[in-house]
Amino acid sequence: AFRFWLKLGFVSFGGPTGQIALMHRELVDKKHWVDEPHFLHALNYCMLLPGPEAQQLATYVGWLLHGTKGGLAAGILFIFPSIFILWTLSYVYAAYGAIPWIAAVFYGLKPAVLGLVAAAVLRIGQKALKNGIMWGVAAAAFVLIFFLRAPFPLIVLGAGLLGFVGGKYWQEKFLVIKGHGPDGTLIRDGLEKPSWGRSAKIIAVCLALWAAPVVLLALASDGWRGTFAKVGLFFSKAAMVTFGGAYAVLPYVAQQAVEKHHWLSAPQMLDGLGLAETTPGPLIMVVEFVGFMAGWNHPPAGFPLTVSATIGALLAVWTTFVPCFLWIFLGAPYIERLRGVALLSSSLSAITAAVVGVVLNLAVWFGLHVLFPEAGGFDWFVAVVAAVSFVLLHRFKWEAVPVVLGSGLLGLIYKFAVS
């Protein structure tokens, strides 16, 4: 199992859909370590949680197979390779991004990311917008976040409450995403049983681990108004509201990091997304790039640039992923004894519909920045490459990695051809 999770960490490209499909093929169809009902039951629970569902699904299955140590191994190894790969790419970007050929490659990445986000809007929309009610929820979410600047957490909370109430009184319209699950059967003997004592212990340990680095780094640097404290607190808050996967929370992370904290610019955020798409692991690993740039651009007094950036990157990863283990280790024993709960599934349906509107906001926000650059005018190269990337991803079902790499190569050729 350890060897499998380590291998998965290196080959888990393709975003959550591809990662979940890969785990299903290996764990259910080939190795027969879990059966279909258990896998779907675990997936349904992970989709209800804040955070990256593929990483949490790996943690859940690892827990099913080998308890807490299995969950830790699966969850950590799922992101372990991408931490080092993305740190290396972030350092090259921050230190050498001004080199013409590197800048040209990143210029080519931007339209590919725009195509990826546009494809995500349609992919999630086809899954969630099954009727007029869901279309209305998506439209309301877009208006609230794009025009009224409503906070993303409030949109998620409002959609969840609407889905809960709607599922109670109008289930045929709100129960779009169905629940799965066996009738409390256990996959193996010796599964940890839920209890108040066990739950209290897990909460105490996870909260202590979650908070300790933030507090220590705040005391060791510029205090609670310094970069490290702001990074730790911001990504801790983001970890609580990342319902719907990475594409749902990216508008919140991007706009807060760019417009409120000024850790990086909008084009740099697009570059970070391009880097995250080319590395294994969940797309939400882009938070490592944001944390790196925060530490690089705003180092606390007495901290060298590389050290500050590395601390910022690791702190962003830590505060984003420690809660994932809390949700799984706390909830999994209870979930294993429950069937799919209709009201929870209707809440998820409404949240997913709202996510469509939020991701559309992300596409529009990025599109305005890359199609109409600060230099003025309309960038036809970006428009054409973004359209081609979208068609390859949505119509022909290409993987993200070759599209992103090919777009970067086109950017390099184009820049040197016109220079």
XYZ file of C-alpha atoms in Angstrom:
419
model
C 0.000 0.000 0.000
C 2.829 2.416 0.854
C 4.436 1.771 -2.538
C 1.120 2.354 -4.284
C 0.446 5.697 -2.555
C 4.001 6.856 -3.292
C 3.588 5.955 -6.970
C 0.206 7.693 -7.061
C 1.822 10.899 -5.783
C 4.094 10.973 -8.846
C 1.490 10.093 -11.497
C -1.637 11.885 -10.210
C -2.014 14.321 -13.108
C -5.287 15.364 -14.681
C -7.064 17.188 -11.860
C -9.550 15.633 -9.435
C -11.567 13.830 -12.129
C -8.487 12.100 -13.531
C -7.081 11.355 -10.070
C -10.338 9.815 -8.828
C -10.653 7.760 -12.023
C -7.078 6.523 -11.581
C -7.726 5.489 -7.970
C -10.949 3.735 -8.966
C -9.180 1.777 -11.697
C -6.310 0.728 -9.441
C -8.072 0.223 -6.094
C -11.424 -1.189 -7.232
C -10.888 -2.784 -10.653
C -7.281 -4.035 -10.490
C -6.211 -4.557 -6.877
C -9.711 -5.161 -5.415
C -8.645 -3.498 -2.154
C -12.060 -1.815 -1.831
C -15.384 -2.575 -3.463
C -17.513 -0.208 -5.540
C -20.048 0.730 -2.794
C -17.308 1.616 -0.282
C -15.413 3.661 -2.876
C -18.530 5.628 -3.903
C -19.603 6.074 -0.298
C -16.182 7.523 0.588
C -16.225 9.735 -2.512
C -19.673 11.086 -1.685
C -18.492 12.099 1.787
C -15.305 13.717 0.457
C -17.342 15.783 -2.023
C -19.268 17.249 0.912
C -16.066 18.413 2.620
C -14.028 21.564 2.150
C -10.711 20.785 0.540
C -9.380 18.713 -2.397
C -11.672 15.699 -2.712
C -9.111 13.469 -4.470
C -6.529 13.858 -1.682
C -9.206 13.327 0.949
C -10.488 10.248 -0.885
C -6.962 8.799 -0.839
C -6.769 9.527 2.895
C -10.169 7.911 3.494
C -9.266 4.737 1.566
C -5.893 4.575 3.318
C -7.750 4.773 6.642
C -10.180 2.049 5.539
C -7.290 -0.259 4.691
C -4.842 0.371 7.527
C -6.331 2.806 10.045
C -4.733 6.130 11.002
C -1.234 5.224 9.770
C -2.712 4.172 6.423
C -4.644 7.433 6.127
C -1.565 9.495 6.945
C 0.573 7.608 4.434
C -2.007 7.945 1.644
C -2.812 11.604 2.278
C 0.794 12.765 2.718
C 2.265 10.808 -0.189
C -0.495 12.105 -2.470
C 0.949 15.635 -2.196
C 4.576 14.913 -1.203
C 6.162 14.857 -4.704
C 4.291 17.961 -5.871
C 5.538 19.982 -2.866
C 9.156 19.620 -4.000
C 8.437 19.927 -7.729
C 6.337 23.066 -7.323
C 8.851 24.636 -4.913
C 11.583 24.179 -7.553
C 9.412 25.677 -10.296
C 8.378 28.564 -8.029
C 12.012 29.366 -7.224
C 13.014 29.321 -10.907
C 10.048 31.564 -11.688
C 10.739 34.080 -8.918
C 14.519 34.185 -9.378
C 14.829 33.919 -13.172
C 11.412 34.883 -14.557
C 12.842 38.001 -16.210
C 14.952 35.906 -18.613
C 13.358 36.361 -22.063
C 12.836 32.690 -22.939
C 11.319 31.903 -19.515
C 9.028 34.933 -19.780
C 7.986 33.740 -23.259
C 7.070 30.283 -21.947
C 4.953 31.781 -19.183
C 3.289 34.071 -21.716
C 2.194 30.917 -23.529
C 0.898 29.284 -20.348
C -1.690 32.006 -19.675
C -4.107 31.176 -22.524
C -3.921 27.459 -21.697
C -4.981 28.214 -18.123
C -7.830 30.364 -19.441
C -8.947 27.420 -21.601
C -8.692 25.079 -18.604
C -10.913 27.287 -16.461
C -13.472 27.698 -19.254
C -13.569 23.910 -19.719
C -14.046 23.510 -15.966
C -17.104 25.790 -16.087
C -18.770 23.530 -18.649
C -17.649 20.288 -16.982
C -19.040 21.252 -13.585
C -22.091 22.841 -15.198
C -23.044 19.662 -17.059
C -22.888 17.804 -13.763
C -24.761 20.310 -11.607
C -27.167 22.393 -13.718
C -29.900 19.836 -14.308
C -32.897 22.155 -13.976
C -33.966 25.795 -13.798
C -33.475 26.008 -10.029
C -29.813 25.009 -10.319
C -29.299 27.455 -13.205
C -30.777 30.176 -11.008
C -28.410 29.319 -8.141
C -25.422 29.477 -10.510
C -26.539 32.821 -11.971
C -27.119 34.286 -8.514
C -23.658 33.157 -7.372
C -22.030 34.821 -10.402
C -23.867 38.100 -9.862
C -23.074 38.114 -6.146
C -19.340 37.503 -6.527
C -18.630 39.381 -9.789
C -20.808 42.471 -9.478
C -21.534 42.749 -5.748
C -18.164 41.409 -4.474
C -19.952 39.126 -2.004
C -17.579 37.018 0.126
C -17.068 33.519 -1.239
C -17.674 31.801 2.155
C -21.094 33.460 2.417
C -22.035 32.267 -1.073
C -21.095 28.690 -0.152
C -22.952 28.892 3.148
C -26.050 30.401 1.527
C -26.100 27.774 -1.233
C -25.699 24.977 1.295
C -28.583 26.256 3.424
C -30.757 26.725 0.345
C -30.021 23.166 -0.748
C -30.773 21.817 2.715
C -34.153 23.550 2.878
C -34.925 22.794 -0.769
C -34.066 19.129 -0.292
C -36.565 18.968 2.529
C -39.495 20.553 0.673
C -38.676 20.147 -3.046
C -36.379 17.151 -3.271
C -36.915 16.368 -6.967
C -35.429 19.778 -7.895
C -32.588 19.926 -5.359
C -31.366 16.323 -5.133
C -29.277 16.531 -8.309
C -26.119 14.811 -6.994
C -27.201 11.475 -5.589
C -25.739 9.836 -2.511
C -24.135 6.405 -2.403
C -23.257 3.997 0.297
C -23.664 0.576 1.826
C -25.876 -0.004 4.800
C -23.179 0.390 7.437
C -21.179 -2.673 6.388
C -17.495 -2.649 7.288
C -14.652 -3.273 4.871
C -12.449 -4.975 7.469
C -12.491 -5.972 11.092
C -10.927 -3.570 13.562
C -12.051 -0.257 12.048
C -11.809 2.516 14.606
C -15.185 3.003 16.230
C -16.608 6.515 16.662
C -16.717 7.865 20.211
C -16.739 11.220 21.975
C -13.324 10.544 23.498
C -11.731 9.630 20.175
C -13.317 12.656 18.473
C -12.096 15.048 21.179
C -8.564 13.649 20.922
C -8.461 14.012 17.132
C -9.797 17.578 17.274
C -7.270 18.583 19.945
C -4.280 17.050 18.136
C -5.209 18.401 14.697
C -5.995 21.914 15.947
C -2.687 22.022 17.836
C -0.768 20.888 14.737
C -2.724 23.314 12.572
C -2.073 26.363 14.763
C 1.446 25.714 16.105
C 3.495 26.799 13.037
C 1.369 29.928 12.552
C 1.801 31.032 16.173
C 5.527 30.210 16.324
C 6.321 31.978 13.052
C 4.269 35.031 14.056
C 6.275 35.264 17.301
C 9.580 34.708 15.487
C 9.014 37.329 12.772
C 6.899 40.477 12.462
C 4.009 39.483 14.695
C 0.374 39.061 13.693
C 0.560 41.797 11.067
C 3.563 40.205 9.377
C 3.667 38.108 6.220
C 3.861 34.674 7.874
C 0.909 35.295 10.185
C -1.179 36.668 7.313
C -0.334 33.687 5.099
C -1.119 31.195 7.855
C -4.401 32.824 8.835
C -5.555 33.400 5.265
C -5.015 29.821 4.103
C -6.468 28.458 7.351
C -9.629 30.407 6.569
C -9.576 29.294 2.930
C -9.264 25.661 4.036
C -12.596 25.977 5.844
C -14.552 27.136 2.787
C -13.024 25.311 -0.205
C -16.209 23.398 -1.021
C -16.401 22.202 -4.597
C -12.696 21.620 -5.238
C -9.858 23.831 -6.385
C -11.681 25.699 -9.131
C -14.282 26.849 -6.621
C -11.808 28.419 -4.211
C -9.373 29.807 -6.796
C -11.365 33.022 -7.344
C -11.312 33.624 -3.589
C -7.591 32.870 -3.249
C -6.653 34.772 -6.409
C -8.620 37.911 -5.702
C -7.654 38.087 -2.024
C -3.964 37.378 -2.684
C -3.800 39.845 -5.599
C -6.167 42.661 -4.662
C -6.167 42.640 -0.848
C -2.763 41.336 0.271
C -0.789 42.273 -2.891
C 1.368 39.158 -2.568
C 1.532 38.781 -6.363
C -0.034 40.188 -9.532
C -2.890 38.706 -11.580
C -0.546 37.594 -14.414
C 1.690 35.937 -11.812
C -1.365 34.124 -10.403
C -2.080 32.799 -13.880
C 1.536 31.658 -14.178
C 1.205 29.850 -10.851
C -1.881 28.025 -12.091
C 0.044 26.960 -15.173
C 2.825 25.579 -12.978
C 0.352 23.746 -10.753
C -1.314 22.162 -13.796
C 2.015 20.715 -14.963
C 2.812 19.026 -11.651
C 1.209 15.932 -10.082
C -1.092 16.308 -7.105
C -4.217 18.416 -6.560
C -4.572 21.756 -8.366
C -5.066 23.466 -4.997
C -1.284 23.038 -4.617
C -1.182 26.432 -6.328
C -1.435 27.758 -2.756
C 2.224 26.781 -2.373
C 3.127 29.124 -5.237
C 1.045 31.929 -3.691
C 2.720 31.406 -0.301
C 6.142 31.335 -1.986
C 5.503 34.621 -3.790
C 4.155 36.199 -0.583
C 7.382 35.344 1.230
C 9.500 36.376 -1.774
C 7.833 39.758 -2.310
C 7.264 40.616 1.375
C 10.005 38.970 3.469
C 9.925 39.734 7.210
C 12.878 41.666 8.579
C 15.981 39.515 8.946
C 14.786 36.683 6.676
C 16.657 36.029 3.394
C 14.435 35.936 0.312
C 14.695 32.188 -0.337
C 14.168 31.285 3.322
C 11.183 33.610 3.622
C 9.641 32.299 0.384
C 10.176 28.667 1.424
C 8.539 29.258 4.810
C 5.611 31.002 3.111
C 5.189 28.103 0.659
C 5.329 25.377 3.318
C 3.042 27.318 5.664
C 0.424 27.678 2.913
C 0.566 23.928 2.244
C 0.449 23.062 5.953
C -2.565 25.211 6.813
C -4.413 24.045 3.674
C -3.928 20.291 4.129
C -3.855 19.634 7.884
C -7.647 20.265 8.049
C -8.140 17.576 5.364
C -6.839 14.943 7.774
C -9.045 16.342 10.539
C -12.226 15.965 8.445
C -11.383 12.380 7.432
C -10.139 10.990 10.749
C -12.998 12.690 12.611
C -15.833 11.831 10.260
C -14.914 8.556 8.557
C -15.915 6.242 11.449
C -19.354 7.860 11.561
C -19.765 7.909 7.776
C -18.983 4.198 7.540
C -22.149 3.602 9.532
C -24.422 5.822 7.462
C -26.113 5.486 4.124
C -26.110 8.457 1.715
C -28.055 11.225 3.457
C -30.466 12.946 1.069
C -30.418 16.366 2.762
C -26.615 16.468 2.707
C -26.630 15.484 -0.953
C -29.146 18.246 -1.787
C -26.886 20.753 -0.005
C -23.975 19.507 -2.104
C -26.100 19.890 -5.246
C -26.817 23.561 -4.489
C -23.186 24.249 -3.515
C -21.966 22.663 -6.757
C -24.402 24.799 -8.767
C -23.107 27.916 -6.985
C -19.571 26.770 -7.789
C -20.418 26.982 -11.509
C -21.165 30.684 -11.101
C -18.026 31.204 -9.016
C -15.790 29.443 -11.560
C -17.388 31.489 -14.359
C -16.341 34.549 -12.365
C -12.790 33.172 -12.314
C -12.837 32.695 -16.099
C -14.097 36.248 -16.695
C -11.614 37.722 -14.200
C -8.651 35.925 -15.768
C -9.922 36.618 -19.278
C -10.052 40.358 -18.727
C -6.476 40.351 -17.415
C -4.913 38.273 -20.207
C -7.002 39.299 -23.223
C -6.723 43.012 -22.387
C -3.216 43.397 -20.899
C -2.063 46.513 -19.073
C -0.163 47.632 -22.172
C -3.528 48.133 -23.864
C -5.247 46.611 -26.866
C -6.528 43.092 -27.465
C -4.114 40.121 -27.401
C -5.056 37.960 -30.397
C -2.416 35.322 -29.657
C -3.897 34.691 -26.217
C -7.435 34.572 -27.630
C -6.571 32.032 -30.352
C -4.472 29.748 -28.119
C -7.089 29.901 -25.342
C -9.808 28.878 -27.837
C -7.711 25.994 -29.194
C -6.860 24.851 -25.662
C -10.537 24.902 -24.722
C -11.527 22.810 -27.759
C -8.776 20.250 -27.116
C -9.754 19.927 -23.449
C -13.529 19.983 -23.766
C -14.256 18.495 -27.186
C -11.370 16.060 -27.611
C -10.820 15.305 -23.887
C -7.054 15.922 -23.921
C -5.179 15.804 -20.639
C -4.200 19.146 -19.110
C -0.432 18.529 -19.065
C 0.188 18.264 -22.855
C -2.114 21.245 -23.477
C -0.273 23.408 -20.944
C 3.186 22.327 -22.120
C 2.243 22.788 -25.787
C 0.874 26.251 -25.055
C 4.100 27.201 -23.296
C 6.097 26.039 -26.324
C 3.869 28.115 -28.630
C 4.482 31.145 -26.437
C 8.238 30.636 -26.738
C 8.070 30.301 -30.550
C 5.721 33.281 -30.923
C 7.747 35.672 -28.748
C 11.006 34.911 -30.521
C 9.334 35.057 -33.934
C 7.953 38.568 -33.386
C 11.024 39.934 -31.557
